[in-house]
Amino acid sequence: MPDQLIHILSPQVANQIAAGEVVERPASAVKELVENSLDSGASRVVVRITGAGKKSIVIEDDGCGMSAADAELALQRHATSKIESSEDLHLIASHGFRGEALPSIASVSRFRMQTALAGSSEGVEVRVDGGGTTEVRPAPPRKGTRIEVLDLFLNTPARLNFMRTDKTEDAAIVEVFRSLALANPSVAMLLELDGRKRFDFSPQDERSRVMAILGGDFADNSIEMAIEHEGMQISGHLGLPTFHHRDSTRMLFMVNGRVIRDKQLLAAVRAGYRDVMFHDRYPVAVISIEIDPADVDVNVHPAKREVRFRSPQAVRAGVISCIRAAIEQFGKSVSSTTTDQAMRSMQYGGGATGAASSGGGMPRFASGDFRPPSSTSMPRDVQSMLFSSPRVAEPASEYGMNGQPDLGHPLAQIHRCYILAQTEAGVILVDQHAAHERMTYEKLKKQLAGKKVSSQKLLTPESLQTDGKTAAWLHEHAEELQPFGVELEISGDELFLIRAVPAMLVREPAVELVAELVESIMLIGADSEADGRGLGRILERWLGNRACKGSIKSGRLLSHEEQEALLREMELTPNIAQCNHGRPTYVSLSLNDLDRLFGRKE
């Protein structure tokens, strides 16, 4: 056996190992190269992709460029212009800083770079094939830098085997480009995929770039919010709770201008939206955090996708505060897409003959005229309310300007489920169960936050039989139920007596009510949140479900006075636009919407 088994890897092998960390897929190479362009001070960046980036990646910019000496040196590992000492690692303000991207990419591709210093009379071209010898030759002068990456992973076929379909790799490149464009609105950016222009952004302000990337619907269903929290500046473009997405890909984060993907921030945004959105839906939001570079470590991930905060709890609290401030301003706003869906559902279909169209809406007969369905009749009292001037009492001045309440006056209850109300601007349709669910929930939340949950003694205590694990927990933590208005008395090793429950939920089955509360606190823990009590998550899991079960049920007939009272209380309830599960509580149709629905307007 030889005396020496350990040896130093060749630079080529070392670069290929680094490439495995830095360049996971074509999108990773695009990210590193575009970030270099942005660090060079470019005002325009062009990205051209062929064959999902495996065949060709071309990046052109009009940045500061490089001299021949710097261009050659840039292909060496750990050659960088961003930092000089270890102290600089705590003050990083640029996208790149390690000096690994170019040599790593050049080691697994046929790499070409043309560049020149601004104002120089000559340029330089650098070529490297698969990590081999670096060739440097003169080139015509140019403004900025052009990098061409051909045959990515040409000498690492195993990595190619792990590539997804071209469509999937293109989607990853689009996502990287979109994120970088979002973080740099002042830079013009163009993306072409196989010769087709996918994005072409001119220099814009932040809001315009956000709306250009997330679409017009987001512009109509979002709000801007900015706060200062413990020295941090936290701002966001935050979507309405009823404007949500199926996954977290529409939650975007920037820290000091750097696009990141951070699980802690994802969790913070979901916590901010917690009690206004259904648990399997995700907010649409763009969050920007400006923080002292010394308080954030960007050198914790090979691809710089994650960061580590010196005080993660402070950052989390700040993000949640920003979102909740926005939610308070949302008020009674419902996503415009909810109204659009209602309009589409009510549009009549054409082309049917002899019977109603399968598309729904008003039946069209062969003669072309419209006739009411013979099987449907409308009660006279409903006809009277719908087609005559509404008979309503003179509203009190606090209901709104000009004596008109924000949510109008009730005209009818439809199928014992929905309330039709007339407003100054049109009509609204209220889901009585969803609305009352939110009102009940907000009352419980307010009482719990103020440590004043009204408790009601039971005339006859009810027995709660538990398993051994739950019983052991209750023997030590029974007092944690008291803030929720629940009084429990130990009656045996696994037997407990329920003495009192929250007054608002007194009609609920006491055993089921308390069992669910105990389960929630055991699962979540009263000390799991930053406030030391964990009330937010317990509210969501326990009180949210209880509020749902304790609310006005669909199918219950409401008198006109009860309908009026429901609307008035809705106006005073926070976050009333959606129930605890994120469903809209009402749909609003303006007079313009109604005119379009009946063909009066285009």
PDB file of N, CA and C in Angstrom, residues 262-325:
ATOM      1  N   ASP A 262     -36.777  31.455   0.598  1.00  0.00           N
ATOM      2  CA  ASP A 262     -36.495  31.172   1.997  1.00  0.00           C
ATOM      3  C   ASP A 262     -37.732  30.579   2.668  1.00  0.00           C
ATOM      4  N   LYS A 263     -37.578  29.409   3.262  1.00  0.00           N
ATOM      5  CA  LYS A 263     -38.715  28.739   3.894  1.00  0.00           C
ATOM      6  C   LYS A 263     -39.277  29.552   5.059  1.00  0.00           C
ATOM      7  N   GLN A 264     -38.392  30.241   5.777  1.00  0.00           N
ATOM      8  CA  GLN A 264     -38.863  31.041   6.900  1.00  0.00           C
ATOM      9  C   GLN A 264     -39.746  32.188   6.428  1.00  0.00           C
ATOM     10  N   LEU A 265     -39.371  32.809   5.318  1.00  0.00           N
ATOM     11  CA  LEU A 265     -40.179  33.902   4.790  1.00  0.00           C
ATOM     12  C   LEU A 265     -41.485  33.386   4.203  1.00  0.00           C
ATOM     13  N   LEU A 266     -41.438  32.232   3.543  1.00  0.00           N
ATOM     14  CA  LEU A 266     -42.678  31.616   3.057  1.00  0.00           C
ATOM     15  C   LEU A 266     -43.646  31.372   4.211  1.00  0.00           C
ATOM     16  N   ALA A 267     -43.108  30.840   5.305  1.00  0.00           N
ATOM     17  CA  ALA A 267     -43.944  30.565   6.474  1.00  0.00           C
ATOM     18  C   ALA A 267     -44.483  31.860   7.080  1.00  0.00           C
ATOM     19  N   ALA A 268     -43.661  32.915   7.058  1.00  0.00           N
ATOM     20  CA  ALA A 268     -44.101  34.192   7.622  1.00  0.00           C
ATOM     21  C   ALA A 268     -45.248  34.786   6.814  1.00  0.00           C
ATOM     22  N   VAL A 269     -45.160  34.703   5.494  1.00  0.00           N
ATOM     23  CA  VAL A 269     -46.242  35.238   4.653  1.00  0.00           C
ATOM     24  C   VAL A 269     -47.523  34.447   4.877  1.00  0.00           C
ATOM     25  N   ARG A 270     -47.414  33.139   4.940  1.00  0.00           N
ATOM     26  CA  ARG A 270     -48.615  32.326   5.180  1.00  0.00           C
ATOM     27  C   ARG A 270     -49.198  32.614   6.563  1.00  0.00           C
ATOM     28  N   ALA A 271     -48.314  32.881   7.539  1.00  0.00           N
ATOM     29  CA  ALA A 271     -48.799  33.226   8.877  1.00  0.00           C
ATOM     30  C   ALA A 271     -49.541  34.558   8.849  1.00  0.00           C
ATOM     31  N   GLY A 272     -49.038  35.504   8.036  1.00  0.00           N
ATOM     32  CA  GLY A 272     -49.708  36.789   7.942  1.00  0.00           C
ATOM     33  C   GLY A 272     -51.103  36.686   7.365  1.00  0.00           C
ATOM     34  N   TYR A 273     -51.281  35.768   6.410  1.00  0.00           N
ATOM     35  CA  TYR A 273     -52.580  35.569   5.766  1.00  0.00           C
ATOM     36  C   TYR A 273     -53.403  34.482   6.462  1.00  0.00           C
ATOM     37  N   ARG A 274     -52.901  33.980   7.584  1.00  0.00           N
ATOM     38  CA  ARG A 274     -53.406  32.728   8.132  1.00  0.00           C
ATOM     39  C   ARG A 274     -54.923  32.673   8.284  1.00  0.00           C
ATOM     40  N   ASP A 275     -55.515  33.656   8.932  1.00  0.00           N
ATOM     41  CA  ASP A 275     -56.941  33.518   9.241  1.00  0.00           C
ATOM     42  C   ASP A 275     -57.848  34.164   8.200  1.00  0.00           C
ATOM     43  N   VAL A 276     -57.289  34.449   6.990  1.00  0.00           N
ATOM     44  CA  VAL A 276     -58.142  34.967   5.931  1.00  0.00           C
ATOM     45  C   VAL A 276     -57.994  34.150   4.644  1.00  0.00           C
ATOM     46  N   MET A 277     -57.319  33.011   4.734  1.00  0.00           N
ATOM     47  CA  MET A 277     -57.093  32.224   3.525  1.00  0.00           C
ATOM     48  C   MET A 277     -57.175  30.739   3.831  1.00  0.00           C
ATOM     49  N   PHE A 278     -57.749  29.983   2.906  1.00  0.00           N
ATOM     50  CA  PHE A 278     -57.901  28.545   3.076  1.00  0.00           C
ATOM     51  C   PHE A 278     -56.524  27.893   3.160  1.00  0.00           C
ATOM     52  N   HIS A 279     -56.408  26.843   3.951  1.00  0.00           N
ATOM     53  CA  HIS A 279     -55.083  26.293   4.285  1.00  0.00           C
ATOM     54  C   HIS A 279     -54.343  25.717   3.089  1.00  0.00           C
ATOM     55  N   ASP A 280     -55.045  25.301   2.023  1.00  0.00           N
ATOM     56  CA  ASP A 280     -54.331  24.715   0.889  1.00  0.00           C
ATOM     57  C   ASP A 280     -54.185  25.688  -0.280  1.00  0.00           C
ATOM     58  N   ARG A 281     -54.416  26.978  -0.036  1.00  0.00           N
ATOM     59  CA  ARG A 281     -54.192  28.005  -1.042  1.00  0.00           C
ATOM     60  C   ARG A 281     -53.044  28.913  -0.590  1.00  0.00           C
ATOM     61  N   TYR A 282     -52.439  29.614  -1.531  1.00  0.00           N
ATOM     62  CA  TYR A 282     -51.253  30.413  -1.243  1.00  0.00           C
ATOM     63  C   TYR A 282     -51.467  31.856  -1.691  1.00  0.00           C
ATOM     64  N   PRO A 283     -50.953  32.820  -0.917  1.00  0.00           N
ATOM     65  CA  PRO A 283     -51.087  34.219  -1.311  1.00  0.00           C
ATOM     66  C   PRO A 283     -50.265  34.531  -2.563  1.00  0.00           C
ATOM     67  N   VAL A 284     -50.624  35.617  -3.221  1.00  0.00           N
ATOM     68  CA  VAL A 284     -49.793  36.188  -4.281  1.00  0.00           C
ATOM     69  C   VAL A 284     -49.176  37.445  -3.692  1.00  0.00           C
ATOM     70  N   ALA A 285     -47.857  37.483  -3.589  1.00  0.00           N
ATOM     71  CA  ALA A 285     -47.210  38.593  -2.880  1.00  0.00           C
ATOM     72  C   ALA A 285     -45.775  38.773  -3.348  1.00  0.00           C
ATOM     73  N   VAL A 286     -45.329  40.024  -3.349  1.00  0.00           N
ATOM     74  CA  VAL A 286     -43.930  40.366  -3.597  1.00  0.00           C
ATOM     75  C   VAL A 286     -43.447  41.125  -2.369  1.00  0.00           C
ATOM     76  N   ILE A 287     -42.474  40.561  -1.667  1.00  0.00           N
ATOM     77  CA  ILE A 287     -41.969  41.140  -0.424  1.00  0.00           C
ATOM     78  C   ILE A 287     -40.519  41.583  -0.628  1.00  0.00           C
ATOM     79  N   SER A 288     -40.229  42.819  -0.241  1.00  0.00           N
ATOM     80  CA  SER A 288     -38.859  43.340  -0.327  1.00  0.00           C
ATOM     81  C   SER A 288     -38.402  43.767   1.060  1.00  0.00           C
ATOM     82  N   ILE A 289     -37.212  43.303   1.450  1.00  0.00           N
ATOM     83  CA  ILE A 289     -36.650  43.619   2.772  1.00  0.00           C
ATOM     84  C   ILE A 289     -35.318  44.320   2.577  1.00  0.00           C
ATOM     85  N   GLU A 290     -35.213  45.528   3.103  1.00  0.00           N
ATOM     86  CA  GLU A 290     -33.947  46.253   3.107  1.00  0.00           C
ATOM     87  C   GLU A 290     -33.412  46.205   4.536  1.00  0.00           C
ATOM     88  N   ILE A 291     -32.251  45.597   4.699  1.00  0.00           N
ATOM     89  CA  ILE A 291     -31.707  45.341   6.024  1.00  0.00           C
ATOM     90  C   ILE A 291     -30.204  45.615   6.007  1.00  0.00           C
ATOM     91  N   ASP A 292     -29.653  45.957   7.121  1.00  0.00           N
ATOM     92  CA  ASP A 292     -28.215  46.171   7.231  1.00  0.00           C
ATOM     93  C   ASP A 292     -27.495  44.897   6.757  1.00  0.00           C
ATOM     94  N   PRO A 293     -26.600  44.996   5.754  1.00  0.00           N
ATOM     95  CA  PRO A 293     -25.903  43.793   5.267  1.00  0.00           C
ATOM     96  C   PRO A 293     -25.203  43.018   6.374  1.00  0.00           C
ATOM     97  N   ALA A 294     -24.817  43.686   7.441  1.00  0.00           N
ATOM     98  CA  ALA A 294     -24.163  42.989   8.546  1.00  0.00           C
ATOM     99  C   ALA A 294     -25.122  42.084   9.292  1.00  0.00           C
ATOM    100  N   ASP A 295     -26.438  42.287   9.088  1.00  0.00           N
ATOM    101  CA  ASP A 295     -27.440  41.494   9.799  1.00  0.00           C
ATOM    102  C   ASP A 295     -27.989  40.341   8.976  1.00  0.00           C
ATOM    103  N   VAL A 296     -27.397  40.099   7.819  1.00  0.00           N
ATOM    104  CA  VAL A 296     -27.853  38.989   6.981  1.00  0.00           C
ATOM    105  C   VAL A 296     -26.639  38.339   6.334  1.00  0.00           C
ATOM    106  N   ASP A 297     -26.583  37.020   6.380  1.00  0.00           N
ATOM    107  CA  ASP A 297     -25.480  36.246   5.801  1.00  0.00           C
ATOM    108  C   ASP A 297     -25.954  35.639   4.483  1.00  0.00           C
ATOM    109  N   VAL A 298     -25.383  36.099   3.373  1.00  0.00           N
ATOM    110  CA  VAL A 298     -25.785  35.578   2.061  1.00  0.00           C
ATOM    111  C   VAL A 298     -24.874  34.443   1.609  1.00  0.00           C
ATOM    112  N   ASN A 299     -23.911  34.069   2.428  1.00  0.00           N
ATOM    113  CA  ASN A 299     -22.922  33.061   2.051  1.00  0.00           C
ATOM    114  C   ASN A 299     -23.244  31.704   2.687  1.00  0.00           C
ATOM    115  N   VAL A 300     -24.504  31.292   2.600  1.00  0.00           N
ATOM    116  CA  VAL A 300     -24.900  30.049   3.254  1.00  0.00           C
ATOM    117  C   VAL A 300     -25.434  29.010   2.275  1.00  0.00           C
ATOM    118  N   HIS A 301     -25.492  29.347   0.983  1.00  0.00           N
ATOM    119  CA  HIS A 301     -26.039  28.414  -0.002  1.00  0.00           C
ATOM    120  C   HIS A 301     -25.167  28.473  -1.248  1.00  0.00           C
ATOM    121  N   PRO A 302     -24.838  27.318  -1.846  1.00  0.00           N
ATOM    122  CA  PRO A 302     -23.947  27.323  -3.021  1.00  0.00           C
ATOM    123  C   PRO A 302     -24.450  28.222  -4.149  1.00  0.00           C
ATOM    124  N   ALA A 303     -25.768  28.236  -4.353  1.00  0.00           N
ATOM    125  CA  ALA A 303     -26.336  29.047  -5.433  1.00  0.00           C
ATOM    126  C   ALA A 303     -26.879  30.375  -4.928  1.00  0.00           C
ATOM    127  N   LYS A 304     -26.624  30.708  -3.682  1.00  0.00           N
ATOM    128  CA  LYS A 304     -27.036  31.972  -3.059  1.00  0.00           C
ATOM    129  C   LYS A 304     -28.554  32.165  -3.096  1.00  0.00           C
ATOM    130  N   ARG A 305     -29.294  31.059  -3.047  1.00  0.00           N
ATOM    131  CA  ARG A 305     -30.757  31.163  -3.063  1.00  0.00           C
ATOM    132  C   ARG A 305     -31.332  31.403  -1.676  1.00  0.00           C
ATOM    133  N   GLU A 306     -30.553  31.101  -0.648  1.00  0.00           N
ATOM    134  CA  GLU A 306     -31.033  31.254   0.720  1.00  0.00           C
ATOM    135  C   GLU A 306     -30.109  32.197   1.481  1.00  0.00           C
ATOM    136  N   VAL A 307     -30.632  32.773   2.536  1.00  0.00           N
ATOM    137  CA  VAL A 307     -29.836  33.644   3.404  1.00  0.00           C
ATOM    138  C   VAL A 307     -30.108  33.252   4.853  1.00  0.00           C
ATOM    139  N   ARG A 308     -29.279  33.769   5.736  1.00  0.00           N
ATOM    140  CA  ARG A 308     -29.487  33.537   7.168  1.00  0.00           C
ATOM    141  C   ARG A 308     -29.498  34.891   7.867  1.00  0.00           C
ATOM    142  N   PHE A 309     -30.581  35.161   8.576  1.00  0.00           N
ATOM    143  CA  PHE A 309     -30.720  36.428   9.276  1.00  0.00           C
ATOM    144  C   PHE A 309     -30.150  36.321  10.683  1.00  0.00           C
ATOM    145  N   ARG A 310     -29.545  37.418  11.130  1.00  0.00           N
ATOM    146  CA  ARG A 310     -29.035  37.455  12.494  1.00  0.00           C
ATOM    147  C   ARG A 310     -30.190  37.332  13.495  1.00  0.00           C
ATOM    148  N   SER A 311     -31.327  37.949  13.149  1.00  0.00           N
ATOM    149  CA  SER A 311     -32.500  37.895  14.021  1.00  0.00           C
ATOM    150  C   SER A 311     -33.717  37.465  13.212  1.00  0.00           C
ATOM    151  N   PRO A 312     -33.840  36.149  12.950  1.00  0.00           N
ATOM    152  CA  PRO A 312     -34.943  35.680  12.105  1.00  0.00           C
ATOM    153  C   PRO A 312     -36.326  35.973  12.681  1.00  0.00           C
ATOM    154  N   GLN A 313     -36.439  35.975  14.015  1.00  0.00           N
ATOM    155  CA  GLN A 313     -37.745  36.259  14.606  1.00  0.00           C
ATOM    156  C   GLN A 313     -38.169  37.691  14.345  1.00  0.00           C
ATOM    157  N   ALA A 314     -37.214  38.620  14.342  1.00  0.00           N
ATOM    158  CA  ALA A 314     -37.541  40.021  14.058  1.00  0.00           C
ATOM    159  C   ALA A 314     -37.992  40.177  12.607  1.00  0.00           C
ATOM    160  N   VAL A 315     -37.326  39.478  11.697  1.00  0.00           N
ATOM    161  CA  VAL A 315     -37.711  39.538  10.282  1.00  0.00           C
ATOM    162  C   VAL A 315     -39.102  38.949  10.095  1.00  0.00           C
ATOM    163  N   ARG A 316     -39.333  37.802  10.717  1.00  0.00           N
ATOM    164  CA  ARG A 316     -40.646  37.162  10.626  1.00  0.00           C
ATOM    165  C   ARG A 316     -41.744  38.094  11.150  1.00  0.00           C
ATOM    166  N   ALA A 317     -41.492  38.693  12.315  1.00  0.00           N
ATOM    167  CA  ALA A 317     -42.477  39.591  12.908  1.00  0.00           C
ATOM    168  C   ALA A 317     -42.731  40.790  12.003  1.00  0.00           C
ATOM    169  N   GLY A 318     -41.672  41.304  11.370  1.00  0.00           N
ATOM    170  CA  GLY A 318     -41.833  42.445  10.487  1.00  0.00           C
ATOM    171  C   GLY A 318     -42.655  42.115   9.258  1.00  0.00           C
ATOM    172  N   VAL A 319     -42.406  40.948   8.654  1.00  0.00           N
ATOM    173  CA  VAL A 319     -43.169  40.528   7.471  1.00  0.00           C
ATOM    174  C   VAL A 319     -44.639  40.342   7.841  1.00  0.00           C
ATOM    175  N   ILE A 320     -44.892  39.692   8.963  1.00  0.00           N
ATOM    176  CA  ILE A 320     -46.276  39.473   9.391  1.00  0.00           C
ATOM    177  C   ILE A 320     -46.963  40.809   9.664  1.00  0.00           C
ATOM    178  N   SER A 321     -46.256  41.739  10.300  1.00  0.00           N
ATOM    179  CA  SER A 321     -46.831  43.057  10.588  1.00  0.00           C
ATOM    180  C   SER A 321     -47.181  43.795   9.303  1.00  0.00           C
ATOM    181  N   CYS A 322     -46.302  43.716   8.304  1.00  0.00           N
ATOM    182  CA  CYS A 322     -46.555  44.371   7.023  1.00  0.00           C
ATOM    183  C   CYS A 322     -47.811  43.807   6.362  1.00  0.00           C
ATOM    184  N   ILE A 323     -47.940  42.489   6.379  1.00  0.00           N
ATOM    185  CA  ILE A 323     -49.098  41.848   5.742  1.00  0.00           C
ATOM    186  C   ILE A 323     -50.379  42.177   6.494  1.00  0.00           C
ATOM    187  N   ARG A 324     -50.325  42.148   7.807  1.00  0.00           N
ATOM    188  CA  ARG A 324     -51.544  42.412   8.570  1.00  0.00           C
ATOM    189  C   ARG A 324     -51.967  43.867   8.465  1.00  0.00           C
ATOM    190  N   ALA A 325     -50.997  44.766   8.315  1.00  0.00           N
ATOM    191  CA  ALA A 325     -51.346  46.168   8.075  1.00  0.00           C
ATOM    192  C   ALA A 325     -52.068  46.305   6.738  1.00  0.00           C
TER     193      ALA A 325
END
